[in-house]
Amino acid sequence: MSEENMNVDDVDAAFSSGIAAFEAKNFKQALQFLGPLAEQGDAESQHRCAIMYQNGLGVVANEARAAEYMRAAAEQGHAIAQHGLGFMYMEGECVDQDAQEAVKWFTKAGEQGLVGSLTTLAMMYQEGNGVEKDLDEARRLYKQAGFDDMVVE
């Protein structure tokens, strides 16, 4: 059956099977199910495919594909993909290192309540990495992430 002819039940079954295979670390099978869905624009499938391409799980590592899928999912508002893209930019993995782009994506994920993004963003403000050093903003972000007693100097 071609991707274009998949009905909603087929898509749901492929998605469920792909996620189950991913969770079971059967990455080659996960990619077979999730790859077509990622190509059709499903953000969760794009995020999972990005992870597989980034780390060479079930497929030859491909940084360009990993970045492409991670960005596609992030641009759709997928918080964990936004966090992942932020890390790619912060570390220079799969993309050129760009602290300002990292801040942009951590901010978007943080706005959705992702604690890891808020904490990373707080550290970036504390260190002046990609943003103007701002200890008050670092304190605010740590507090928002649940670290009420974080000492920021």
PDB file of C-alpha atoms in Angstrom:
ATOM      1  CA  MET A   1       0.000   0.000   0.000  1.00  0.00           C
ATOM      2  CA  SER A   2       1.447   3.388  -0.930  1.00  0.00           C
ATOM      3  CA  GLU A   3       1.750   6.184   1.628  1.00  0.00           C
ATOM      4  CA  GLU A   4      -0.810   8.302  -0.225  1.00  0.00           C
ATOM      5  CA  ASN A   5      -3.457   5.598   0.118  1.00  0.00           C
ATOM      6  CA  MET A   6      -3.023   5.112   3.870  1.00  0.00           C
ATOM      7  CA  ASN A   7      -6.244   5.777   5.767  1.00  0.00           C
ATOM      8  CA  VAL A   8      -6.380   7.129   9.317  1.00  0.00           C
ATOM      9  CA  ASP A   9      -6.448   3.646  10.864  1.00  0.00           C
ATOM     10  CA  ASP A  10      -3.375   2.637   8.824  1.00  0.00           C
ATOM     11  CA  VAL A  11      -1.541   5.803   9.884  1.00  0.00           C
ATOM     12  CA  ASP A  12      -2.461   5.215  13.541  1.00  0.00           C
ATOM     13  CA  ALA A  13      -1.325   1.587  13.317  1.00  0.00           C
ATOM     14  CA  ALA A  14       1.939   2.552  11.623  1.00  0.00           C
ATOM     15  CA  PHE A  15       2.546   5.256  14.229  1.00  0.00           C
ATOM     16  CA  SER A  16       1.800   2.907  17.150  1.00  0.00           C
ATOM     17  CA  SER A  17       3.978   0.180  15.642  1.00  0.00           C
ATOM     18  CA  GLY A  18       6.790   2.657  14.988  1.00  0.00           C
ATOM     19  CA  ILE A  19       6.730   4.051  18.529  1.00  0.00           C
ATOM     20  CA  ALA A  20       6.618   0.521  19.988  1.00  0.00           C
ATOM     21  CA  ALA A  21       9.590  -0.517  17.838  1.00  0.00           C
ATOM     22  CA  PHE A  22      11.492   2.640  18.844  1.00  0.00           C
ATOM     23  CA  GLU A  23      10.820   2.033  22.553  1.00  0.00           C
ATOM     24  CA  ALA A  24      11.941  -1.599  22.124  1.00  0.00           C
ATOM     25  CA  LYS A  25      15.144  -0.275  20.496  1.00  0.00           C
ATOM     26  CA  ASN A  26      14.267  -2.001  17.211  1.00  0.00           C
ATOM     27  CA  PHE A  27      15.318   1.120  15.334  1.00  0.00           C
ATOM     28  CA  LYS A  28      15.428  -0.339  11.828  1.00  0.00           C
ATOM     29  CA  GLN A  29      11.776  -1.363  12.100  1.00  0.00           C
ATOM     30  CA  ALA A  30      10.882   1.942  13.794  1.00  0.00           C
ATOM     31  CA  LEU A  31      12.351   3.839  10.855  1.00  0.00           C
ATOM     32  CA  GLN A  32      10.323   1.729   8.401  1.00  0.00           C
ATOM     33  CA  PHE A  33       7.096   2.752  10.163  1.00  0.00           C
ATOM     34  CA  LEU A  34       7.970   6.312  11.196  1.00  0.00           C
ATOM     35  CA  GLY A  35       9.966   7.413   8.133  1.00  0.00           C
ATOM     36  CA  PRO A  36       6.924   7.737   5.828  1.00  0.00           C
ATOM     37  CA  LEU A  37       4.963   9.502   8.582  1.00  0.00           C
ATOM     38  CA  ALA A  38       7.855  11.916   9.138  1.00  0.00           C
ATOM     39  CA  GLU A  39       7.879  12.661   5.412  1.00  0.00           C
ATOM     40  CA  GLN A  40       4.147  13.401   5.634  1.00  0.00           C
ATOM     41  CA  GLY A  41       4.842  15.960   8.388  1.00  0.00           C
ATOM     42  CA  ASP A  42       4.075  14.140  11.637  1.00  0.00           C
ATOM     43  CA  ALA A  43       6.100  15.997  14.287  1.00  0.00           C
ATOM     44  CA  GLU A  44       6.580  13.078  16.702  1.00  0.00           C
ATOM     45  CA  SER A  45       7.734  10.822  13.859  1.00  0.00           C
ATOM     46  CA  GLN A  46      10.092  13.567  12.665  1.00  0.00           C
ATOM     47  CA  HIS A  47      11.551  13.894  16.169  1.00  0.00           C
ATOM     48  CA  ARG A  48      12.108  10.139  16.514  1.00  0.00           C
ATOM     49  CA  CYS A  49      13.639   9.913  13.021  1.00  0.00           C
ATOM     50  CA  ALA A  50      15.943  12.821  13.875  1.00  0.00           C
ATOM     51  CA  ILE A  51      17.222  10.916  16.914  1.00  0.00           C
ATOM     52  CA  MET A  52      17.813   7.786  14.837  1.00  0.00           C
ATOM     53  CA  TYR A  53      19.654   9.672  12.075  1.00  0.00           C
ATOM     54  CA  GLN A  54      21.673  11.713  14.589  1.00  0.00           C
ATOM     55  CA  ASN A  55      22.882   8.658  16.466  1.00  0.00           C
ATOM     56  CA  GLY A  56      23.027   6.086  13.659  1.00  0.00           C
ATOM     57  CA  LEU A  57      20.305   3.938  15.217  1.00  0.00           C
ATOM     58  CA  GLY A  58      19.030   1.404  12.680  1.00  0.00           C
ATOM     59  CA  VAL A  59      20.414   3.537   9.881  1.00  0.00           C
ATOM     60  CA  VAL A  60      23.713   5.094   8.847  1.00  0.00           C
ATOM     61  CA  ALA A  61      24.129   8.342  10.788  1.00  0.00           C
ATOM     62  CA  ASN A  62      23.176  11.342   8.675  1.00  0.00           C
ATOM     63  CA  GLU A  63      23.609  14.720  10.376  1.00  0.00           C
ATOM     64  CA  ALA A  64      21.866  16.663   7.608  1.00  0.00           C
ATOM     65  CA  ARG A  65      18.755  14.447   7.797  1.00  0.00           C
ATOM     66  CA  ALA A  66      18.837  14.577  11.594  1.00  0.00           C
ATOM     67  CA  ALA A  67      18.910  18.386  11.594  1.00  0.00           C
ATOM     68  CA  GLU A  68      16.229  18.563   8.890  1.00  0.00           C
ATOM     69  CA  TYR A  69      13.826  16.326  10.824  1.00  0.00           C
ATOM     70  CA  MET A  70      14.570  17.960  14.188  1.00  0.00           C
ATOM     71  CA  ARG A  71      13.952  21.438  12.721  1.00  0.00           C
ATOM     72  CA  ALA A  72      10.735  20.302  10.992  1.00  0.00           C
ATOM     73  CA  ALA A  73       9.342  18.944  14.266  1.00  0.00           C
ATOM     74  CA  ALA A  74      10.553  21.983  16.244  1.00  0.00           C
ATOM     75  CA  GLU A  75       8.934  24.394  13.807  1.00  0.00           C
ATOM     76  CA  GLN A  76       5.627  22.598  14.367  1.00  0.00           C
ATOM     77  CA  GLY A  77       5.882  23.395  18.079  1.00  0.00           C
ATOM     78  CA  HIS A  78       7.132  19.978  19.283  1.00  0.00           C
ATOM     79  CA  ALA A  79       8.705  21.016  22.609  1.00  0.00           C
ATOM     80  CA  ILE A  80      11.168  18.132  22.930  1.00  0.00           C
ATOM     81  CA  ALA A  81      12.324  18.674  19.336  1.00  0.00           C
ATOM     82  CA  GLN A  82      12.754  22.388  20.101  1.00  0.00           C
ATOM     83  CA  HIS A  83      14.926  21.390  23.050  1.00  0.00           C
ATOM     84  CA  GLY A  84      16.834  18.924  20.858  1.00  0.00           C
ATOM     85  CA  LEU A  85      17.416  21.550  18.183  1.00  0.00           C
ATOM     86  CA  GLY A  86      18.596  23.967  20.864  1.00  0.00           C
ATOM     87  CA  PHE A  87      21.167  21.396  21.975  1.00  0.00           C
ATOM     88  CA  MET A  88      22.262  20.789  18.400  1.00  0.00           C
ATOM     89  CA  TYR A  89      23.001  24.506  18.065  1.00  0.00           C
ATOM     90  CA  MET A  90      24.571  24.792  21.524  1.00  0.00           C
ATOM     91  CA  GLU A  91      26.924  21.855  20.941  1.00  0.00           C
ATOM     92  CA  GLY A  92      27.434  22.254  17.195  1.00  0.00           C
ATOM     93  CA  GLU A  93      26.051  18.760  16.524  1.00  0.00           C
ATOM     94  CA  CYS A  94      24.513  18.257  13.055  1.00  0.00           C
ATOM     95  CA  VAL A  95      24.487  22.046  12.569  1.00  0.00           C
ATOM     96  CA  ASP A  96      27.001  24.858  12.933  1.00  0.00           C
ATOM     97  CA  GLN A  97      27.371  25.932  16.544  1.00  0.00           C
ATOM     98  CA  ASP A  98      25.234  29.032  17.155  1.00  0.00           C
ATOM     99  CA  ALA A  99      24.485  30.032  20.750  1.00  0.00           C
ATOM    100  CA  GLN A 100      21.885  32.620  19.695  1.00  0.00           C
ATOM    101  CA  GLU A 101      19.929  29.982  17.736  1.00  0.00           C
ATOM    102  CA  ALA A 102      20.238  27.688  20.764  1.00  0.00           C
ATOM    103  CA  VAL A 103      18.715  30.396  22.980  1.00  0.00           C
ATOM    104  CA  LYS A 104      15.864  30.859  20.483  1.00  0.00           C
ATOM    105  CA  TRP A 105      14.911  27.171  20.553  1.00  0.00           C
ATOM    106  CA  PHE A 106      15.412  26.690  24.316  1.00  0.00           C
ATOM    107  CA  THR A 107      13.151  29.731  24.838  1.00  0.00           C
ATOM    108  CA  LYS A 108      10.413  28.222  22.658  1.00  0.00           C
ATOM    109  CA  ALA A 109      10.612  24.889  24.517  1.00  0.00           C
ATOM    110  CA  GLY A 110      10.785  26.684  27.871  1.00  0.00           C
ATOM    111  CA  GLU A 111       7.623  28.609  27.016  1.00  0.00           C
ATOM    112  CA  GLN A 112       5.934  25.200  26.834  1.00  0.00           C
ATOM    113  CA  GLY A 113       7.193  24.379  30.323  1.00  0.00           C
ATOM    114  CA  LEU A 114      10.097  22.080  29.478  1.00  0.00           C
ATOM    115  CA  VAL A 115      12.193  22.175  32.660  1.00  0.00           C
ATOM    116  CA  GLY A 116      15.410  21.070  30.935  1.00  0.00           C
ATOM    117  CA  SER A 117      15.122  23.967  28.493  1.00  0.00           C
ATOM    118  CA  LEU A 118      14.412  26.474  31.254  1.00  0.00           C
ATOM    119  CA  THR A 119      17.421  25.228  33.209  1.00  0.00           C
ATOM    120  CA  THR A 120      19.733  25.304  30.178  1.00  0.00           C
ATOM    121  CA  LEU A 121      18.494  28.777  29.300  1.00  0.00           C
ATOM    122  CA  ALA A 122      19.103  29.925  32.878  1.00  0.00           C
ATOM    123  CA  MET A 123      22.698  28.669  32.646  1.00  0.00           C
ATOM    124  CA  MET A 124      23.145  30.503  29.349  1.00  0.00           C
ATOM    125  CA  TYR A 125      21.951  33.768  30.948  1.00  0.00           C
ATOM    126  CA  GLN A 126      24.148  33.103  33.982  1.00  0.00           C
ATOM    127  CA  GLU A 127      27.208  32.603  31.749  1.00  0.00           C
ATOM    128  CA  GLY A 128      26.331  35.140  29.052  1.00  0.00           C
ATOM    129  CA  ASN A 129      26.372  32.389  26.405  1.00  0.00           C
ATOM    130  CA  GLY A 130      24.422  33.518  23.326  1.00  0.00           C
ATOM    131  CA  VAL A 131      22.764  36.275  25.309  1.00  0.00           C
ATOM    132  CA  GLU A 132      23.821  39.252  27.373  1.00  0.00           C
ATOM    133  CA  LYS A 133      24.755  38.014  30.853  1.00  0.00           C
ATOM    134  CA  ASP A 134      21.686  38.649  33.036  1.00  0.00           C
ATOM    135  CA  LEU A 135      21.710  37.179  36.540  1.00  0.00           C
ATOM    136  CA  ASP A 136      18.163  38.375  37.300  1.00  0.00           C
ATOM    137  CA  GLU A 137      16.861  36.541  34.222  1.00  0.00           C
ATOM    138  CA  ALA A 138      18.902  33.469  35.193  1.00  0.00           C
ATOM    139  CA  ARG A 139      17.313  33.521  38.675  1.00  0.00           C
ATOM    140  CA  ARG A 140      13.821  33.963  37.170  1.00  0.00           C
ATOM    141  CA  LEU A 141      14.328  31.012  34.827  1.00  0.00           C
ATOM    142  CA  TYR A 142      15.749  28.761  37.564  1.00  0.00           C
ATOM    143  CA  LYS A 143      12.745  29.638  39.732  1.00  0.00           C
ATOM    144  CA  GLN A 144      10.358  28.928  36.837  1.00  0.00           C
ATOM    145  CA  ALA A 145      12.092  25.541  36.427  1.00  0.00           C
ATOM    146  CA  GLY A 146      11.423  24.780  40.109  1.00  0.00           C
ATOM    147  CA  PHE A 147      14.821  25.641  41.599  1.00  0.00           C
ATOM    148  CA  ASP A 148      13.661  28.237  44.132  1.00  0.00           C
ATOM    149  CA  ASP A 149      16.871  28.272  46.159  1.00  0.00           C
ATOM    150  CA  MET A 150      19.360  28.381  43.258  1.00  0.00           C
ATOM    151  CA  VAL A 151      22.250  30.720  44.069  1.00  0.00           C
ATOM    152  CA  VAL A 152      23.192  32.730  40.991  1.00  0.00           C
ATOM    153  CA  GLU A 153      26.354  34.814  41.090  1.00  0.00           C
TER     154      GLU A 153
END
